[in-house]
XYZ file of N, CA, C and O in Angstrom:
872
model
N 43.277 -18.987 -72.947
C 43.044 -17.604 -73.359
C 41.559 -17.399 -73.606
O 40.876 -18.283 -74.101
N 41.059 -16.233 -73.272
C 39.650 -15.926 -73.440
C 39.478 -14.981 -74.624
O 40.133 -13.959 -74.719
N 38.582 -15.316 -75.536
C 38.278 -14.452 -76.671
C 36.869 -13.901 -76.489
O 35.926 -14.653 -76.225
N 36.708 -12.599 -76.653
C 35.391 -11.981 -76.542
C 34.732 -12.006 -77.909
O 35.301 -11.569 -78.902
N 33.502 -12.501 -77.946
C 32.852 -12.735 -79.213
C 32.350 -11.461 -79.862
O 32.315 -11.356 -81.074
N 31.926 -10.482 -79.059
C 31.453 -9.233 -79.639
C 31.581 -8.137 -78.607
O 31.647 -8.393 -77.410
N 31.623 -6.894 -79.080
C 31.858 -5.757 -78.212
C 30.725 -5.560 -77.224
O 30.933 -5.073 -76.121
N 29.504 -5.960 -77.585
C 28.368 -5.761 -76.711
C 28.465 -6.531 -75.407
O 27.894 -6.137 -74.405
N 29.195 -7.670 -75.403
C 29.328 -8.465 -74.177
C 30.725 -8.366 -73.574
O 30.986 -8.940 -72.522
N 31.626 -7.643 -74.214
C 33.013 -7.519 -73.771
C 33.102 -7.025 -72.328
O 33.746 -7.645 -71.481
N 32.454 -5.919 -72.028
C 32.560 -5.299 -70.710
C 32.023 -6.226 -69.641
O 32.660 -6.440 -68.605
N 30.847 -6.800 -69.865
C 30.238 -7.666 -68.865
C 31.126 -8.861 -68.567
O 31.306 -9.249 -67.411
N 31.737 -9.455 -69.571
C 32.580 -10.624 -69.357
C 33.834 -10.267 -68.567
O 34.297 -11.045 -67.732
N 34.395 -9.087 -68.844
C 35.560 -8.644 -68.075
C 35.191 -8.493 -66.608
O 35.903 -8.971 -65.724
N 34.068 -7.839 -66.325
C 33.646 -7.615 -64.942
C 33.400 -8.939 -64.238
O 33.826 -9.156 -63.099
N 32.700 -9.869 -64.899
C 32.427 -11.162 -64.291
C 33.695 -11.979 -64.123
O 33.863 -12.689 -63.130
N 34.624 -11.890 -65.073
C 35.896 -12.606 -64.958
C 36.677 -12.136 -63.752
O 37.236 -12.943 -62.999
N 36.712 -10.831 -63.516
C 37.432 -10.279 -62.374
C 36.876 -10.832 -61.074
O 37.605 -11.277 -60.193
N 35.556 -10.849 -60.940
C 34.925 -11.351 -59.715
C 35.241 -12.825 -59.520
O 35.565 -13.264 -58.419
N 35.159 -13.629 -60.601
C 35.404 -15.065 -60.499
C 36.845 -15.357 -60.131
O 37.133 -16.175 -59.250
N 37.801 -14.686 -60.788
C 39.209 -14.908 -60.509
C 39.539 -14.558 -59.069
O 40.263 -15.270 -58.382
N 38.988 -13.445 -58.574
C 39.249 -13.052 -57.197
C 38.778 -14.112 -56.220
O 39.467 -14.442 -55.263
N 37.587 -14.682 -56.451
C 37.073 -15.691 -55.531
C 37.930 -16.946 -55.582
O 38.270 -17.527 -54.549
N 38.331 -17.382 -56.786
C 39.142 -18.584 -56.895
C 40.505 -18.403 -56.238
O 41.019 -19.306 -55.574
N 41.097 -17.227 -56.390
C 42.381 -16.962 -55.742
C 42.235 -16.978 -54.232
O 43.076 -17.501 -53.511
N 41.138 -16.403 -53.717
C 40.959 -16.356 -52.277
C 40.743 -17.744 -51.711
O 41.157 -18.047 -50.600
N 40.099 -18.645 -52.476
C 39.915 -20.015 -52.012
C 41.254 -20.731 -51.933
O 41.556 -21.416 -50.968
N 42.102 -20.567 -52.952
C 43.404 -21.235 -52.950
C 44.275 -20.726 -51.822
O 45.091 -21.471 -51.290
N 44.140 -19.461 -51.463
C 45.011 -18.855 -50.459
C 44.366 -18.872 -49.072
O 44.588 -17.980 -48.274
N 43.553 -19.891 -48.819
C 42.841 -19.971 -47.548
C 43.817 -20.139 -46.393
O 44.445 -21.172 -46.236
N 44.001 -19.100 -45.575
C 44.927 -19.131 -44.441
C 44.237 -18.669 -43.153
O 44.918 -18.338 -42.189
N 42.918 -18.652 -43.125
C 42.230 -17.994 -42.026
C 41.300 -18.911 -41.256
O 40.272 -18.489 -40.754
N 41.621 -20.190 -41.159
C 40.889 -21.129 -40.310
C 39.421 -21.237 -40.668
O 38.547 -21.250 -39.796
N 39.117 -21.293 -41.934
C 37.759 -21.575 -42.382
C 37.846 -22.306 -43.705
O 38.800 -22.117 -44.471
N 36.877 -23.152 -43.976
C 36.850 -23.887 -45.232
C 35.555 -23.560 -45.958
O 34.473 -23.893 -45.481
N 35.641 -22.882 -47.115
C 34.421 -22.568 -47.861
C 33.862 -23.807 -48.546
O 34.597 -24.727 -48.901
N 32.561 -23.843 -48.712
C 31.921 -24.890 -49.501
C 31.986 -24.518 -50.981
O 32.298 -23.385 -51.341
N 31.671 -25.480 -51.827
C 31.741 -25.228 -53.264
C 30.776 -24.108 -53.668
O 31.094 -23.267 -54.507
N 29.587 -24.093 -53.060
C 28.610 -23.054 -53.349
C 28.423 -22.175 -52.112
O 28.591 -22.644 -50.982
N 28.086 -20.908 -52.354
C 27.905 -19.991 -51.234
C 26.795 -20.485 -50.303
O 25.724 -20.886 -50.753
N 27.077 -20.434 -49.003
C 26.069 -20.828 -48.026
C 25.043 -19.728 -47.814
O 23.899 -19.998 -47.432
N 25.456 -18.465 -48.046
C 24.572 -17.320 -47.838
C 24.624 -16.405 -49.055
O 25.640 -16.320 -49.764
N 23.520 -15.689 -49.257
C 23.459 -14.667 -50.294
C 22.831 -13.420 -49.689
O 21.722 -13.480 -49.148
N 23.548 -12.297 -49.765
C 23.084 -11.050 -49.176
C 22.983 -9.971 -50.252
O 23.558 -10.096 -51.331
N 22.272 -8.896 -49.936
C 22.105 -7.762 -50.850
C 22.602 -6.501 -50.167
O 22.191 -6.192 -49.040
N 23.511 -5.769 -50.837
C 24.037 -4.520 -50.307
C 24.045 -3.469 -51.419
O 23.722 -3.769 -52.575
N 24.427 -2.239 -51.078
C 24.498 -1.166 -52.076
C 25.763 -0.333 -51.883
O 26.372 -0.341 -50.813
N 26.130 0.385 -52.938
C 27.257 1.320 -52.915
C 26.831 2.606 -53.613
O 25.791 2.654 -54.283
N 27.666 3.644 -53.486
C 27.324 4.931 -54.095
C 28.586 5.709 -54.460
O 29.566 5.724 -53.701
N 28.549 6.333 -55.643
C 29.573 7.297 -56.034
C 29.078 8.696 -55.675
O 27.912 9.019 -55.868
N 30.004 9.531 -55.172
C 29.652 10.919 -54.862
C 30.871 11.811 -55.084
O 32.009 11.322 -55.037
N 30.658 13.121 -55.320
C 29.365 13.750 -55.586
C 28.815 13.279 -56.928
O 29.578 12.964 -57.842
N 27.513 13.234 -57.032
C 26.872 12.731 -58.244
C 26.876 13.837 -59.295
O 26.053 14.735 -59.268
N 27.823 13.748 -60.232
C 27.969 14.756 -61.278
C 28.222 14.076 -62.614
O 28.677 12.934 -62.669
N 27.973 14.811 -63.669
C 28.289 14.316 -65.006
C 29.676 14.757 -65.444
O 30.340 14.062 -66.207
N 30.133 15.901 -64.951
C 31.421 16.457 -65.362
C 32.259 16.778 -64.130
O 31.775 17.395 -63.171
N 33.527 16.356 -64.166
C 34.508 16.689 -63.137
C 35.712 17.329 -63.822
O 35.877 17.249 -65.041
N 36.556 17.935 -63.015
C 37.809 18.502 -63.517
C 38.968 17.632 -63.050
O 38.867 16.908 -62.050
N 40.076 17.696 -63.773
C 41.304 17.044 -63.310
C 41.629 17.573 -61.909
O 41.602 18.781 -61.672
N 41.873 16.658 -60.976
C 42.171 17.048 -59.604
C 40.986 17.016 -58.664
O 41.163 17.117 -57.443
N 39.767 16.879 -59.204
C 38.597 16.713 -58.347
C 38.648 15.362 -57.628
O 39.405 14.462 -58.016
N 37.812 15.218 -56.614
C 37.769 13.961 -55.861
C 36.416 13.294 -56.030
O 35.370 13.931 -55.875
N 36.443 12.005 -56.374
C 35.247 11.167 -56.393
C 35.343 10.192 -55.233
O 36.437 9.710 -54.904
N 34.211 9.894 -54.621
C 34.176 8.983 -53.480
C 33.297 7.783 -53.799
O 32.170 7.942 -54.278
N 33.807 6.596 -53.509
C 32.988 5.389 -53.542
C 32.812 4.925 -52.111
O 33.794 4.705 -51.393
N 31.567 4.793 -51.674
C 31.313 4.411 -50.292
C 30.243 3.336 -50.218
O 29.326 3.275 -51.048
N 30.379 2.485 -49.209
C 29.397 1.430 -48.962
C 29.494 1.016 -47.503
O 30.598 0.804 -46.984
N 28.353 0.914 -46.848
C 28.291 0.436 -45.467
C 27.073 -0.461 -45.325
O 25.979 -0.110 -45.797
N 27.245 -1.611 -44.705
C 26.108 -2.489 -44.471
C 26.267 -3.179 -43.119
O 27.381 -3.378 -42.635
N 25.142 -3.521 -42.480
C 25.211 -4.102 -41.134
C 25.723 -5.534 -41.153
O 25.663 -6.228 -42.173
N 26.225 -5.977 -40.007
C 26.676 -7.361 -39.900
C 25.507 -8.339 -39.867
O 25.654 -9.492 -40.268
N 24.360 -7.892 -39.384
C 23.179 -8.742 -39.368
C 22.411 -8.523 -40.665
O 21.888 -7.436 -40.921
N 22.346 -9.575 -41.471
C 21.806 -9.470 -42.814
C 20.793 -10.578 -43.065
O 20.926 -11.687 -42.545
N 19.790 -10.277 -43.896
C 18.808 -11.283 -44.278
C 19.351 -12.135 -45.411
O 19.776 -11.614 -46.444
N 19.342 -13.439 -45.219
C 19.802 -14.369 -46.245
C 18.779 -14.415 -47.373
O 17.596 -14.673 -47.145
N 19.218 -14.159 -48.606
C 18.309 -14.164 -49.745
C 17.953 -15.568 -50.210
O 17.010 -15.749 -50.973
N 18.715 -16.569 -49.776
C 18.391 -17.957 -50.113
C 17.230 -18.430 -49.253
O 16.309 -19.084 -49.710
N 17.284 -18.080 -47.968
C 16.203 -18.392 -47.036
C 15.847 -17.107 -46.310
O 16.476 -16.744 -45.322
N 14.852 -16.391 -46.820
C 14.572 -15.033 -46.336
C 14.018 -14.994 -44.916
O 13.809 -13.914 -44.377
N 13.771 -16.133 -44.333
C 13.306 -16.149 -42.945
C 14.467 -16.113 -41.958
O 14.259 -16.018 -40.752
N 15.701 -16.164 -42.475
C 16.873 -16.229 -41.609
C 17.623 -14.904 -41.627
O 17.963 -14.375 -42.692
N 17.880 -14.349 -40.451
C 18.766 -13.203 -40.302
C 20.089 -13.721 -39.760
O 20.138 -14.368 -38.716
N 21.159 -13.473 -40.491
C 22.473 -14.032 -40.184
C 23.348 -12.963 -39.544
O 23.441 -11.841 -40.061
N 23.986 -13.285 -38.444
C 25.008 -12.413 -37.862
C 26.331 -12.769 -38.534
O 26.972 -13.758 -38.194
N 26.725 -11.954 -39.522
C 27.917 -12.272 -40.314
C 29.139 -11.536 -39.759
O 29.880 -10.866 -40.492
N 29.364 -11.649 -38.471
C 30.531 -11.038 -37.820
C 31.752 -11.941 -37.975
O 31.641 -13.155 -38.133
N 32.934 -11.313 -37.918
C 34.205 -12.031 -37.892
C 34.502 -12.751 -39.199
O 35.007 -13.878 -39.205
N 34.201 -12.103 -40.314
C 34.532 -12.657 -41.620
C 36.047 -12.663 -41.823
O 36.760 -11.796 -41.318
N 36.529 -13.648 -42.582
C 37.952 -13.671 -42.930
C 38.285 -12.576 -43.943
O 39.454 -12.318 -44.220
N 37.276 -11.942 -44.496
C 37.486 -10.840 -45.436
C 36.362 -10.769 -46.447
O 35.908 -11.802 -46.959
N 35.876 -9.562 -46.698
C 34.842 -9.338 -47.706
C 35.419 -8.404 -48.759
O 35.927 -7.333 -48.440
N 35.362 -8.826 -50.014
C 35.973 -8.009 -51.054
C 35.341 -8.202 -52.417
O 34.569 -9.134 -52.650
N 35.663 -7.291 -53.295
C 35.208 -7.338 -54.677
C 36.172 -6.545 -55.535
O 37.382 -6.540 -55.287
N 35.645 -5.851 -56.528
C 36.510 -5.104 -57.439
C 35.762 -3.926 -58.021
O 34.533 -3.885 -58.037
N 36.521 -2.954 -58.485
C 35.998 -1.870 -59.310
C 36.770 -1.884 -60.618
O 37.993 -2.046 -60.625
N 36.043 -1.755 -61.705
C 36.638 -1.783 -63.039
C 36.559 -0.392 -63.638
O 35.525 0.275 -63.556
N 37.664 0.046 -64.246
C 37.796 1.422 -64.724
C 38.072 1.416 -66.229
O 39.110 0.912 -66.677
N 37.152 1.994 -66.987
C 37.287 2.043 -68.438
C 37.277 3.488 -68.924
O 36.537 4.329 -68.409
N 38.092 3.759 -69.936
C 37.930 4.965 -70.739
C 37.140 4.585 -71.978
O 37.398 3.543 -72.596
N 36.155 5.401 -72.335
C 35.292 5.120 -73.479
C 35.844 5.827 -74.708
O 35.971 7.047 -74.723
N 36.192 5.058 -75.724
C 36.778 5.597 -76.955
C 35.655 5.956 -77.924
O 34.945 5.070 -78.414
N 35.494 7.237 -78.202
C 34.407 7.691 -79.063
C 34.677 7.438 -80.546
O 33.777 7.588 -81.367
N 35.908 7.048 -80.893
C 36.246 6.770 -82.296
C 36.045 5.292 -82.615
O 35.370 4.924 -83.581
N 36.632 4.405 -81.798
C 36.505 2.963 -82.035
C 35.255 2.382 -81.373
O 34.904 1.233 -81.626
N 34.617 3.186 -80.496
C 33.442 2.728 -79.743
C 33.758 1.484 -78.926
O 32.962 0.547 -78.847
N 34.929 1.489 -78.329
C 35.371 0.376 -77.497
C 35.861 0.924 -76.161
O 35.922 2.143 -75.966
N 36.229 0.037 -75.247
C 36.690 0.450 -73.927
C 38.186 0.187 -73.790
O 38.724 -0.761 -74.357
N 38.857 1.040 -73.005
C 40.288 0.940 -72.760
C 40.499 0.947 -71.244
O 39.894 1.751 -70.531
N 41.336 0.051 -70.759
C 41.627 0.036 -69.330
C 42.161 1.380 -68.864
O 43.014 1.982 -69.519
N 41.661 1.871 -67.712
C 41.961 3.249 -67.304
C 42.428 3.353 -65.859
O 42.334 4.428 -65.271
N 42.944 2.286 -65.268
C 43.380 2.404 -63.875
C 44.513 3.415 -63.715
O 44.637 4.044 -62.658
N 45.322 3.612 -64.741
C 46.460 4.531 -64.649
C 46.034 5.998 -64.739
O 46.858 6.890 -64.504
N 44.779 6.256 -65.037
C 44.307 7.634 -65.222
C 43.859 8.292 -63.912
O 43.433 9.450 -63.909
N 43.994 7.547 -62.774
C 43.498 8.051 -61.492
C 44.492 7.759 -60.379
O 45.262 6.801 -60.446
N 44.482 8.605 -59.359
C 45.158 8.310 -58.099
C 44.118 7.774 -57.122
O 42.954 8.194 -57.137
N 44.547 6.859 -56.231
C 43.623 6.137 -55.360
C 44.043 6.301 -53.901
O 45.227 6.217 -53.569
N 43.032 6.488 -53.036
C 43.303 6.667 -51.613
C 42.300 5.846 -50.799
O 41.080 5.944 -51.006
N 42.809 5.039 -49.884
C 41.967 4.237 -48.998
C 41.647 5.047 -47.749
O 42.552 5.470 -47.033
N 40.365 5.253 -47.468
C 39.926 5.973 -46.276
C 39.429 4.982 -45.225
O 39.888 4.963 -44.086
N 38.482 4.151 -45.583
C 38.023 3.028 -44.763
C 38.063 1.791 -45.649
O 37.543 1.807 -46.765
N 38.658 0.707 -45.165
C 38.881 -0.423 -46.040
C 40.069 -0.140 -46.944
O 40.838 0.805 -46.719
N 40.179 -0.905 -48.021
C 41.383 -0.815 -48.854
C 41.042 -0.963 -50.329
O 40.222 -1.797 -50.714
N 41.686 -0.143 -51.157
C 41.699 -0.347 -52.597
C 43.124 -0.711 -52.975
O 44.080 -0.051 -52.562
N 43.281 -1.803 -53.714
C 44.614 -2.287 -54.049
C 44.685 -2.775 -55.477
O 43.690 -2.785 -56.216
N 45.872 -3.193 -55.889
C 46.077 -3.674 -57.249
C 45.402 -5.018 -57.441
O 45.409 -5.876 -56.560
N 44.817 -5.206 -58.607
C 44.168 -6.459 -58.968
C 45.090 -7.200 -59.931
O 45.326 -6.743 -61.042
N 45.619 -8.338 -59.501
C 46.594 -9.050 -60.319
C 45.958 -9.697 -61.536
O 46.656 -10.063 -62.478
N 44.637 -9.862 -61.549
C 44.003 -10.554 -62.671
C 43.984 -9.691 -63.934
O 44.337 -10.157 -65.014
N 43.552 -8.430 -63.817
C 43.522 -7.513 -64.965
C 43.955 -6.139 -64.462
O 43.120 -5.244 -64.271
N 45.244 -5.912 -64.228
C 45.694 -4.694 -63.540
C 45.434 -3.397 -64.289
O 45.317 -2.350 -63.664
N 45.335 -3.428 -65.612
C 45.085 -2.184 -66.359
C 43.626 -1.765 -66.310
O 43.296 -0.631 -66.660
N 42.762 -2.661 -65.870
C 41.326 -2.384 -65.893
C 40.680 -2.414 -64.521
O 39.574 -1.895 -64.354
N 41.316 -3.031 -63.519
C 40.590 -3.322 -62.285
C 41.439 -3.068 -61.049
O 42.663 -3.202 -61.066
N 40.748 -2.698 -59.959
C 41.337 -2.568 -58.628
C 40.533 -3.421 -57.649
O 39.305 -3.504 -57.742
N 41.230 -4.047 -56.712
C 40.563 -4.844 -55.688
C 40.037 -3.948 -54.578
O 40.665 -2.957 -54.214
N 38.890 -4.307 -54.022
C 38.272 -3.573 -52.924
C 38.091 -4.514 -51.739
O 37.585 -5.632 -51.904
N 38.507 -4.076 -50.543
C 38.365 -4.875 -49.337
C 37.701 -4.032 -48.252
O 38.170 -2.936 -47.930
N 36.622 -4.549 -47.697
C 35.848 -3.836 -46.677
C 36.503 -3.976 -45.308
O 37.093 -5.006 -44.982
N 36.370 -2.925 -44.499
C 36.829 -2.947 -43.111
C 35.690 -3.439 -42.226
O 34.531 -3.051 -42.418
N 36.027 -4.289 -41.251
C 35.032 -4.728 -40.281
C 35.056 -3.772 -39.093
O 36.064 -3.648 -38.398
N 33.934 -3.095 -38.853
C 33.799 -2.174 -37.734
C 32.942 -2.839 -36.648
O 32.638 -4.028 -36.734
N 32.541 -2.099 -35.627
C 31.869 -2.727 -34.484
C 30.546 -3.384 -34.858
O 30.238 -4.495 -34.408
N 29.740 -2.717 -35.695
C 28.437 -3.280 -36.075
C 28.235 -3.348 -37.585
O 27.172 -3.796 -38.043
N 29.211 -2.913 -38.352
C 29.059 -2.849 -39.807
C 30.338 -3.284 -40.510
O 31.410 -3.406 -39.907
N 30.202 -3.503 -41.826
C 31.337 -3.553 -42.743
C 31.273 -2.291 -43.595
O 30.178 -1.873 -44.016
N 32.430 -1.692 -43.858
C 32.407 -0.385 -44.509
C 33.580 -0.236 -45.472
O 34.666 -0.792 -45.261
N 33.329 0.540 -46.517
C 34.359 0.889 -47.499
C 34.192 2.341 -47.892
O 33.069 2.793 -48.165
N 35.282 3.099 -47.905
C 35.280 4.434 -48.480
C 36.624 4.674 -49.127
O 37.661 4.586 -48.473
N 36.597 4.941 -50.418
C 37.818 5.235 -51.151
C 37.639 6.535 -51.913
O 36.521 6.938 -52.232
N 38.763 7.193 -52.179
C 38.763 8.421 -52.965
C 39.573 8.204 -54.230
O 40.622 7.565 -54.205
N 39.067 8.749 -55.333
C 39.752 8.701 -56.615
C 39.916 10.117 -57.137
O 38.980 10.908 -57.086
N 41.098 10.414 -57.647
C 41.388 11.733 -58.194
C 41.818 11.566 -59.648
O 42.853 10.943 -59.931
N 41.041 12.063 -60.613
C 41.419 11.937 -62.023
C 42.649 12.777 -62.354
O 42.769 13.926 -61.934
N 43.545 12.160 -63.133
C 44.789 12.823 -63.536
C 44.749 13.312 -64.978
O 45.591 14.120 -65.380
N 43.792 12.807 -65.772
C 43.730 13.160 -67.184
C 42.289 13.365 -67.612
O 41.355 12.836 -66.997
N 42.128 14.117 -68.686
C 40.810 14.326 -69.261
C 40.358 13.068 -69.990
O 41.168 12.261 -70.433
N 39.052 12.914 -70.113
C 38.528 11.774 -70.845
C 37.095 11.487 -70.479
O 36.486 12.158 -69.638
N 36.549 10.474 -71.145
C 35.196 9.994 -70.889
C 35.329 8.608 -70.277
O 35.961 7.724 -70.858
N 34.731 8.402 -69.092
C 35.014 7.197 -68.317
C 33.740 6.496 -67.875
O 32.680 7.110 -67.719
N 33.881 5.200 -67.655
C 32.814 4.383 -67.065
C 33.436 3.506 -65.989
O 34.435 2.818 -66.238
N 32.862 3.559 -64.798
C 33.295 2.712 -63.680
C 32.236 1.654 -63.433
O 31.033 1.913 -63.526
N 32.688 0.450 -63.079
C 31.776 -0.623 -62.683
C 32.205 -1.140 -61.316
O 33.401 -1.266 -61.033
N 31.227 -1.472 -60.475
C 31.514 -2.198 -59.248
C 31.086 -3.650 -59.440
O 30.190 -3.951 -60.229
N 31.733 -4.550 -58.715
C 31.385 -5.964 -58.803
C 30.559 -6.381 -57.595
O 30.427 -5.640 -56.612
N 29.996 -7.578 -57.661
C 29.478 -8.207 -56.464
C 30.641 -8.565 -55.547
O 31.810 -8.528 -55.958
N 30.339 -8.914 -54.300
C 31.369 -9.211 -53.305
C 31.332 -10.685 -52.930
O 30.333 -11.375 -53.133
N 32.445 -11.159 -52.374
C 32.507 -12.511 -51.847
C 33.215 -12.518 -50.502
O 34.014 -11.633 -50.199
N 32.905 -13.522 -49.715
C 33.634 -13.807 -48.477
C 33.845 -15.306 -48.399
O 32.932 -16.089 -48.682
N 35.046 -15.732 -48.001
C 35.334 -17.154 -47.859
C 34.682 -17.752 -46.626
O 34.669 -18.971 -46.474
N 34.182 -16.915 -45.715
C 33.491 -17.450 -44.554
C 33.853 -16.729 -43.271
O 34.552 -15.724 -43.271
N 33.364 -17.257 -42.166
C 33.602 -16.707 -40.841
C 34.710 -17.487 -40.149
O 34.812 -18.718 -40.312
N 35.535 -16.799 -39.407
C 36.662 -17.432 -38.725
C 36.173 -18.527 -37.779
O 35.271 -18.319 -36.978
N 36.779 -19.699 -37.908
C 36.436 -20.824 -37.049
C 35.171 -21.554 -37.441
O 34.762 -22.483 -36.742
N 34.525 -21.160 -38.558
C 33.285 -21.802 -38.994
C 33.395 -22.169 -40.464
O 33.580 -21.292 -41.314
N 33.285 -23.444 -40.780
C 33.348 -23.894 -42.160
C 32.006 -23.714 -42.860
O 30.957 -23.608 -42.218
N 32.039 -23.671 -44.172
C 30.835 -23.578 -45.010
C 29.983 -22.366 -44.638
O 28.745 -22.451 -44.567
N 30.636 -21.240 -44.386
C 29.909 -19.990 -44.126
C 30.258 -18.938 -45.174
O 30.055 -17.749 -44.956
N 30.803 -19.391 -46.312
C 31.128 -18.450 -47.377
C 29.859 -17.816 -47.932
O 28.772 -18.397 -47.888
N 29.999 -16.587 -48.429
C 28.825 -15.813 -48.835
C 29.095 -15.011 -50.094
O 30.228 -14.635 -50.394
N 28.017 -14.750 -50.825
C 28.040 -13.815 -51.935
C 27.183 -12.611 -51.590
O 26.179 -12.733 -50.875
N 27.598 -11.438 -52.081
C 26.894 -10.186 -51.794
C 26.547 -9.510 -53.121
O 27.446 -9.080 -53.848
N 25.261 -9.434 -53.440
C 24.835 -8.692 -54.628
C 25.009 -7.210 -54.326
O 24.445 -6.686 -53.366
N 25.787 -6.524 -55.152
C 26.202 -5.149 -54.874
C 25.797 -4.257 -56.042
O 26.265 -4.450 -57.164
N 24.903 -3.302 -55.800
C 24.451 -2.401 -56.855
C 24.607 -0.949 -56.411
O 24.731 -0.653 -55.226
N 24.599 -0.042 -57.389
C 24.749 1.376 -57.107
C 23.393 2.027 -56.849
O 22.418 1.753 -57.548
N 23.359 2.925 -55.858
C 22.130 3.652 -55.550
C 22.038 4.985 -56.283
O 21.024 5.674 -56.165
N 23.057 5.371 -57.040
C 23.024 6.650 -57.751
C 21.792 6.744 -58.650
O 21.530 5.836 -59.444
N 21.056 7.833 -58.534
C 19.827 7.998 -59.312
C 20.105 8.361 -60.762
O 19.287 8.093 -61.641
N 21.248 8.967 -61.029
C 21.630 9.307 -62.400
C 23.035 8.780 -62.650
O 24.006 9.268 -62.081
N 23.128 7.785 -63.502
C 24.419 7.164 -63.803
C 25.009 7.674 -65.113
O 25.998 7.136 -65.597
N 24.389 8.710 -65.674
C 24.893 9.374 -66.885
C 25.067 8.394 -68.047
O 26.071 8.417 -68.777
N 24.067 7.559 -68.238
C 24.141 6.568 -69.306
C 24.138 7.198 -70.686
O 24.503 6.558 -71.673
N 23.727 8.467 -70.776
C 23.788 9.167 -72.063
C 25.223 9.263 -72.574
O 25.467 9.232 -73.783
N 26.189 9.363 -71.669
C 27.595 9.405 -72.077
C 28.037 8.067 -72.647
O 28.793 8.006 -73.627
N 27.588 6.994 -72.031
C 27.897 5.661 -72.546
C 27.287 5.473 -73.937
O 27.951 4.987 -74.860
N 26.035 5.874 -74.081
C 25.354 5.751 -75.374
C 26.085 6.558 -76.447
O 26.276 6.082 -77.573
N 26.518 7.754 -76.093
C 27.227 8.611 -77.043
C 28.558 7.982 -77.485
O 28.875 7.940 -78.685
N 29.335 7.471 -76.539
C 30.665 6.939 -76.860
C 30.610 5.578 -77.530
O 31.369 5.313 -78.471
N 29.715 4.714 -77.069
C 29.706 3.331 -77.529
C 28.702 3.084 -78.648
O 28.694 2.010 -79.254
N 27.831 4.070 -78.887
C 26.789 3.934 -79.908
C 25.868 2.745 -79.626
O 25.388 2.062 -80.545
N 25.648 2.502 -78.371
C 24.725 1.455 -77.932
C 24.426 1.671 -76.458
O 25.132 2.415 -75.772
N 23.407 1.016 -75.980
C 23.104 1.025 -74.558
C 23.931 -0.045 -73.862
O 24.473 -0.945 -74.518
N 24.059 -0.004 -72.536
C 24.713 -1.108 -71.827
C 24.063 -2.436 -72.186
O 22.862 -2.516 -72.446
N 24.870 -3.484 -72.185
C 24.435 -4.768 -72.734
C 23.432 -5.501 -71.865
O 22.736 -6.391 -72.355
N 23.340 -5.176 -70.587
C 22.484 -5.952 -69.706
C 22.075 -5.115 -68.504
O 22.671 -4.082 -68.205
N 21.071 -5.606 -67.784
C 20.665 -4.959 -66.546
C 21.768 -5.042 -65.510
O 21.912 -4.151 -64.661
N 22.567 -6.100 -65.567
C 23.710 -6.239 -64.657
C 24.627 -5.024 -64.781
O 25.067 -4.455 -63.783
N 24.939 -4.635 -66.019
C 25.779 -3.455 -66.237
C 25.090 -2.187 -65.736
O 25.706 -1.360 -65.055
N 23.831 -2.021 -66.081
C 23.104 -0.800 -65.711
C 23.080 -0.619 -64.199
O 23.226 0.495 -63.692
N 22.943 -1.706 -63.463
C 22.871 -1.628 -62.002
C 24.204 -1.257 -61.361
O 24.240 -0.871 -60.191
N 25.311 -1.368 -62.095
C 26.638 -1.232 -61.489
C 27.538 -0.199 -62.164
O 28.682 -0.005 -61.755
N 27.061 0.470 -63.193
C 27.886 1.394 -63.964
C 27.717 2.826 -63.467
O 26.658 3.207 -62.971
N 28.791 3.619 -63.598
C 28.709 5.072 -63.371
C 29.603 5.729 -64.418
O 30.792 5.423 -64.518
N 29.016 6.623 -65.214
C 29.742 7.278 -66.299
C 29.929 8.761 -65.998
O 29.093 9.379 -65.333
N 31.025 9.334 -66.494
C 31.267 10.759 -66.285
C 32.366 11.234 -67.237
O 33.084 10.434 -67.840
N 32.460 12.547 -67.348
C 33.489 13.175 -68.177
C 34.448 13.965 -67.278
O 34.022 14.622 -66.321
N 35.736 13.894 -67.586
C 36.743 14.725 -66.934
C 37.252 15.721 -67.953
O 37.698 15.326 -69.051
N 37.164 17.011 -67.620
C 37.614 18.033 -68.592
C 38.408 19.141 -67.910
O 38.539 19.160 -66.694
């Protein structure tokens, strides 16, 4: 059992736990003719975006999470190498959904507060923390990997979404080609004032700031 030592690190540990559990499960369920190494062979950098970029939405509005990146990527471990990362056995991560409680100044799992629709790629249930997280899987297209999902809020509230980094167990038919993908949001305004108001503190780390998006549904 995991105990969180203080509220300031609670959110970050949940997000990191989700990413770690997903990778370990994918390694155990290796059925795609590739063997990952203990450590990632490649490290890439990608971005995602929430749209439309607003502070306030209404019940029934649509939010979009989208991300597209090319198959040819610069390895951050050895920046002189451009890797053709085609034919992956799967690239995925997670999105974490919290409602911000303005009374207790804590977070509550909020996956049940939204309807989810897969447009490109897939959003699915996350068995590790189902009340807080959804799994994200990118679609492999001709020259890119892409994800687009739609979320429709069903209830009013103050919310914070986090995206995780991504992992891949490797390329089909090639061992030790597993990769990690640093994934951050490009949104210029993440409405951190709402987080500060509800939690009575700033996000605990730069990791959170790079991946959080806050908004109100009314």
